[in-house]
């Protein structure tokens, strides 16, 4: 069963991998980077790089198999 986390960025400039790791503490940053690499974390509906910088209000969807 897949777990879906929906997050909204609350500030500008933070890296997507760091933000997601802080918001979902049950997952390590390296695990989140792997999920990003295979397209399971999107920002505003788009696949991103782990180093992508967030803007306030960006919508993140993280799917964890």
Tab-separated table of N, CA, C and O in Angstrom:
chain	number	residue	atom	x	y	z
A	1	UNK	N	0.837	-1.182	0.000
A	1	UNK	CA	0.000	0.000	0.000
A	1	UNK	C	0.884	1.247	0.000
A	1	UNK	O	1.864	1.313	0.726
A	2	UNK	N	0.519	2.208	-0.782
A	2	UNK	CA	1.297	3.444	-0.921
A	2	UNK	C	0.806	4.488	0.081
A	2	UNK	O	-0.393	4.654	0.284
A	3	UNK	N	1.747	5.181	0.701
A	3	UNK	CA	1.433	6.277	1.630
A	3	UNK	C	1.689	7.585	0.891
A	3	UNK	O	2.738	7.747	0.259
A	4	UNK	N	0.746	8.505	0.939
A	4	UNK	CA	0.887	9.792	0.260
A	4	UNK	C	0.935	10.901	1.296
A	4	UNK	O	0.067	11.001	2.166
A	5	UNK	N	1.981	11.720	1.185
A	5	UNK	CA	2.141	12.891	2.047
A	5	UNK	C	1.946	14.128	1.178
A	5	UNK	O	2.611	14.285	0.165
A	6	UNK	N	1.042	15.017	1.585
A	6	UNK	CA	0.817	16.279	0.875
A	6	UNK	C	1.310	17.400	1.789
A	6	UNK	O	0.850	17.528	2.920
A	7	UNK	N	2.233	18.179	1.277
A	7	UNK	CA	2.867	19.233	2.071
A	7	UNK	C	2.765	20.560	1.338
A	7	UNK	O	2.733	20.592	0.105
A	8	UNK	N	2.765	21.647	2.080
A	8	UNK	CA	2.793	22.984	1.506
A	8	UNK	C	3.971	23.732	2.108
A	8	UNK	O	4.075	23.843	3.330
A	9	UNK	N	4.850	24.232	1.239
A	9	UNK	CA	6.034	24.966	1.705
A	9	UNK	C	5.593	26.254	2.400
A	9	UNK	O	4.706	26.954	1.922
A	10	UNK	N	6.216	26.534	3.526
A	10	UNK	CA	5.837	27.702	4.313
A	10	UNK	C	6.844	28.841	4.239
A	10	UNK	O	6.609	29.903	4.797
A	11	UNK	N	7.975	28.595	3.552
A	11	UNK	CA	8.972	29.659	3.413
A	11	UNK	C	9.753	29.464	2.118
A	11	UNK	O	9.698	28.409	1.502
A	12	UNK	N	10.448	30.491	1.711
A	12	UNK	CA	11.220	30.467	0.469
A	12	UNK	C	12.631	29.960	0.688
A	12	UNK	O	13.215	30.168	1.750
A	13	UNK	N	13.187	29.314	-0.341
A	13	UNK	CA	14.608	29.051	-0.393
A	13	UNK	C	15.112	27.731	0.137
A	13	UNK	O	16.266	27.388	-0.079
A	14	UNK	N	14.294	26.958	0.835
A	14	UNK	CA	14.787	25.689	1.374
A	14	UNK	C	14.815	24.624	0.278
A	14	UNK	O	13.955	24.579	-0.593
A	15	UNK	N	15.828	23.764	0.320
A	15	UNK	CA	15.921	22.660	-0.645
A	15	UNK	C	14.773	21.689	-0.413
A	15	UNK	O	14.379	21.440	0.722
A	16	UNK	N	14.254	21.150	-1.515
A	16	UNK	CA	13.105	20.255	-1.419
A	16	UNK	C	13.436	19.002	-0.600
A	16	UNK	O	12.611	18.549	0.190
A	17	UNK	N	14.639	18.445	-0.735
A	17	UNK	CA	14.972	17.234	0.024
A	17	UNK	C	15.049	17.515	1.522
A	17	UNK	O	14.560	16.736	2.340
A	18	UNK	N	15.621	18.645	1.905
A	18	UNK	CA	15.709	18.997	3.323
A	18	UNK	C	14.334	19.276	3.918
A	18	UNK	O	14.021	18.845	5.033
A	19	UNK	N	13.509	19.995	3.169
A	19	UNK	CA	12.174	20.325	3.655
A	19	UNK	C	11.347	19.057	3.861
A	19	UNK	O	10.724	18.877	4.913
A	20	UNK	N	11.358	18.174	2.873
A	20	UNK	CA	10.573	16.938	2.971
A	20	UNK	C	11.068	16.072	4.127
A	20	UNK	O	10.261	15.493	4.860
A	21	UNK	N	12.382	16.002	4.325
A	21	UNK	CA	12.934	15.204	5.422
A	21	UNK	C	12.514	15.775	6.785
A	21	UNK	O	12.242	15.022	7.720
A	22	UNK	N	12.438	17.085	6.870
A	22	UNK	CA	12.018	17.716	8.118
A	22	UNK	C	10.527	17.504	8.376
A	22	UNK	O	10.108	17.293	9.517
A	23	UNK	N	9.730	17.517	7.329
A	23	UNK	CA	8.286	17.372	7.471
A	23	UNK	C	7.841	15.921	7.663
A	23	UNK	O	6.775	15.676	8.219
A	24	UNK	N	8.639	14.978	7.151
A	24	UNK	CA	8.309	13.551	7.274
A	24	UNK	C	9.488	12.875	7.981
A	24	UNK	O	10.317	12.223	7.351
A	25	UNK	N	9.589	13.029	9.299
A	25	UNK	CA	10.767	12.544	10.029
A	25	UNK	C	10.941	11.024	10.016
A	25	UNK	O	12.023	10.538	10.326
A	26	UNK	N	9.921	10.290	9.617
A	26	UNK	CA	10.060	8.835	9.548
A	26	UNK	C	10.913	8.398	8.356
A	26	UNK	O	11.314	7.239	8.280
A	27	UNK	N	11.207	9.328	7.435
A	27	UNK	CA	12.043	9.033	6.267
A	27	UNK	C	13.349	9.809	6.354
A	27	UNK	O	13.339	11.000	6.670
A	28	UNK	N	14.449	9.150	6.044
A	28	UNK	CA	15.743	9.834	6.039
A	28	UNK	C	15.852	10.712	4.792
A	28	UNK	O	15.131	10.522	3.809
A	29	UNK	N	16.765	11.663	4.856
A	29	UNK	CA	16.977	12.530	3.699
A	29	UNK	C	17.452	11.732	2.495
A	29	UNK	O	17.040	11.998	1.362
A	30	UNK	N	18.284	10.714	2.707
A	30	UNK	CA	18.760	9.908	1.575
A	30	UNK	C	17.612	9.097	0.970
A	30	UNK	O	17.538	8.937	-0.252
A	31	UNK	N	16.687	8.621	1.798
A	31	UNK	CA	15.515	7.899	1.272
A	31	UNK	C	14.653	8.849	0.442
A	31	UNK	O	14.168	8.500	-0.633
A	32	UNK	N	14.479	10.061	0.926
A	32	UNK	CA	13.703	11.046	0.176
A	32	UNK	C	14.388	11.381	-1.142
A	32	UNK	O	13.734	11.483	-2.180
A	33	UNK	N	15.716	11.502	-1.129
A	33	UNK	CA	16.450	11.761	-2.376
A	33	UNK	C	16.218	10.634	-3.381
A	33	UNK	O	16.040	10.889	-4.571
A	34	UNK	N	16.196	9.380	-2.901
A	34	UNK	CA	15.920	8.249	-3.790
A	34	UNK	C	14.515	8.336	-4.366
A	34	UNK	O	14.308	8.056	-5.549
A	35	UNK	N	13.540	8.721	-3.547
A	35	UNK	CA	12.170	8.864	-4.027
A	35	UNK	C	12.071	9.993	-5.060
A	35	UNK	O	11.347	9.864	-6.053
A	36	UNK	N	12.809	11.068	-4.848
A	36	UNK	CA	12.839	12.164	-5.821
A	36	UNK	C	13.431	11.669	-7.137
A	36	UNK	O	12.893	11.945	-8.217
A	37	UNK	N	14.523	10.914	-7.043
A	37	UNK	CA	15.211	10.417	-8.247
A	37	UNK	C	14.317	9.544	-9.122
A	37	UNK	O	14.479	9.532	-10.343
A	38	UNK	N	13.385	8.815	-8.517
A	38	UNK	CA	12.492	7.960	-9.303
A	38	UNK	C	11.140	8.622	-9.575
A	38	UNK	O	10.215	7.985	-10.059
A	39	UNK	N	11.034	9.917	-9.261
A	39	UNK	CA	9.842	10.677	-9.615
A	39	UNK	C	8.661	10.553	-8.672
A	39	UNK	O	7.541	10.890	-9.040
A	40	UNK	N	8.904	10.117	-7.440
A	40	UNK	CA	7.808	9.938	-6.491
A	40	UNK	C	7.565	11.147	-5.594
A	40	UNK	O	6.673	11.131	-4.752
A	41	UNK	N	8.359	12.193	-5.766
A	41	UNK	CA	8.082	13.451	-5.089
A	41	UNK	C	7.957	14.515	-6.169
A	41	UNK	O	8.860	14.681	-6.985
A	42	UNK	N	6.822	15.194	-6.181
A	42	UNK	CA	6.614	16.260	-7.157
A	42	UNK	C	6.356	17.575	-6.428
A	42	UNK	O	5.881	17.592	-5.294
A	43	UNK	N	6.697	18.665	-7.090
A	43	UNK	CA	6.415	20.008	-6.591
A	43	UNK	C	5.548	20.678	-7.641
A	43	UNK	O	5.951	20.786	-8.804
A	44	UNK	N	4.357	21.082	-7.233
A	44	UNK	CA	3.396	21.695	-8.148
A	44	UNK	C	3.163	20.823	-9.380
A	44	UNK	O	3.046	21.309	-10.500
A	45	UNK	N	3.143	19.503	-9.150
A	45	UNK	CA	2.859	18.558	-10.224
A	45	UNK	C	4.027	18.210	-11.122
A	45	UNK	O	3.870	17.463	-12.081
A	46	UNK	N	5.215	18.723	-10.824
A	46	UNK	CA	6.396	18.480	-11.651
A	46	UNK	C	7.447	17.696	-10.890
A	46	UNK	O	7.671	17.923	-9.707
A	47	UNK	N	8.133	16.804	-11.608
A	47	UNK	CA	9.274	16.091	-11.040
A	47	UNK	C	10.407	17.104	-10.885
A	47	UNK	O	10.617	17.938	-11.760
A	48	UNK	N	11.126	17.041	-9.765
A	48	UNK	CA	12.183	18.011	-9.470
A	48	UNK	C	13.482	17.308	-9.095
A	48	UNK	O	13.514	16.098	-8.895
A	49	UNK	N	14.545	18.092	-8.975
A	49	UNK	CA	15.824	17.608	-8.456
A	49	UNK	C	15.830	17.805	-6.936
A	49	UNK	O	15.142	18.682	-6.429
A	50	UNK	N	16.643	17.023	-6.212
A	50	UNK	CA	16.704	17.195	-4.755
A	50	UNK	C	17.143	18.599	-4.334
A	50	UNK	O	16.741	19.082	-3.271
A	51	UNK	N	17.931	19.260	-5.164
A	51	UNK	CA	18.444	20.587	-4.820
A	51	UNK	C	17.490	21.723	-5.192
A	51	UNK	O	17.786	22.889	-4.910
A	52	UNK	N	16.349	21.389	-5.777
A	52	UNK	CA	15.356	22.410	-6.147
A	52	UNK	C	15.010	23.249	-4.923
A	52	UNK	O	14.797	22.720	-3.833
A	53	UNK	N	14.968	24.558	-5.088
A	53	UNK	CA	14.609	25.460	-3.985
A	53	UNK	C	13.106	25.710	-4.008
A	53	UNK	O	12.513	25.899	-5.070
A	54	UNK	N	12.510	25.687	-2.842
A	54	UNK	CA	11.067	25.874	-2.721
A	54	UNK	C	10.709	27.345	-2.589
A	54	UNK	O	11.512	28.155	-2.126
A	55	UNK	N	9.485	27.641	-2.975
A	55	UNK	CA	8.900	28.960	-2.752
A	55	UNK	C	7.698	28.776	-1.828
A	55	UNK	O	7.026	27.739	-1.877
A	56	UNK	N	7.415	29.774	-1.036
A	56	UNK	CA	6.268	29.696	-0.136
A	56	UNK	C	5.015	29.378	-0.951
A	56	UNK	O	4.777	29.978	-1.998
A	57	UNK	N	4.252	28.390	-0.484
A	57	UNK	CA	3.025	28.002	-1.151
A	57	UNK	C	3.168	26.851	-2.127
A	57	UNK	O	2.168	26.334	-2.627
A	58	UNK	N	4.412	26.423	-2.433
A	58	UNK	CA	4.603	25.272	-3.319
A	58	UNK	C	3.926	24.047	-2.713
A	58	UNK	O	3.992	23.830	-1.495
A	59	UNK	N	3.293	23.276	-3.561
A	59	UNK	CA	2.605	22.053	-3.131
A	59	UNK	C	3.470	20.845	-3.446
A	59	UNK	O	3.799	20.609	-4.597
A	60	UNK	N	3.822	20.082	-2.424
A	60	UNK	CA	4.630	18.873	-2.587
A	60	UNK	C	3.733	17.659	-2.382
A	60	UNK	O	2.901	17.642	-1.471
A	61	UNK	N	3.926	16.660	-3.225
A	61	UNK	CA	3.248	15.377	-3.052
A	61	UNK	C	4.331	14.313	-3.041
A	61	UNK	O	5.100	14.180	-4.005
A	62	UNK	N	4.415	13.591	-1.943
A	62	UNK	CA	5.415	12.537	-1.762
A	62	UNK	C	4.691	11.207	-1.657
A	62	UNK	O	3.876	11.006	-0.760
A	63	UNK	N	4.960	10.332	-2.610
A	63	UNK	CA	4.364	8.990	-2.617
A	63	UNK	C	5.420	7.992	-2.156
A	63	UNK	O	6.481	7.885	-2.750
A	64	UNK	N	5.109	7.260	-1.093
A	64	UNK	CA	6.040	6.287	-0.535
A	64	UNK	C	5.452	4.892	-0.735
A	64	UNK	O	4.414	4.570	-0.155
A	65	UNK	N	6.116	4.076	-1.576
A	65	UNK	CA	5.584	2.726	-1.814
A	65	UNK	C	5.646	1.853	-0.563
A	65	UNK	O	6.417	2.082	0.323
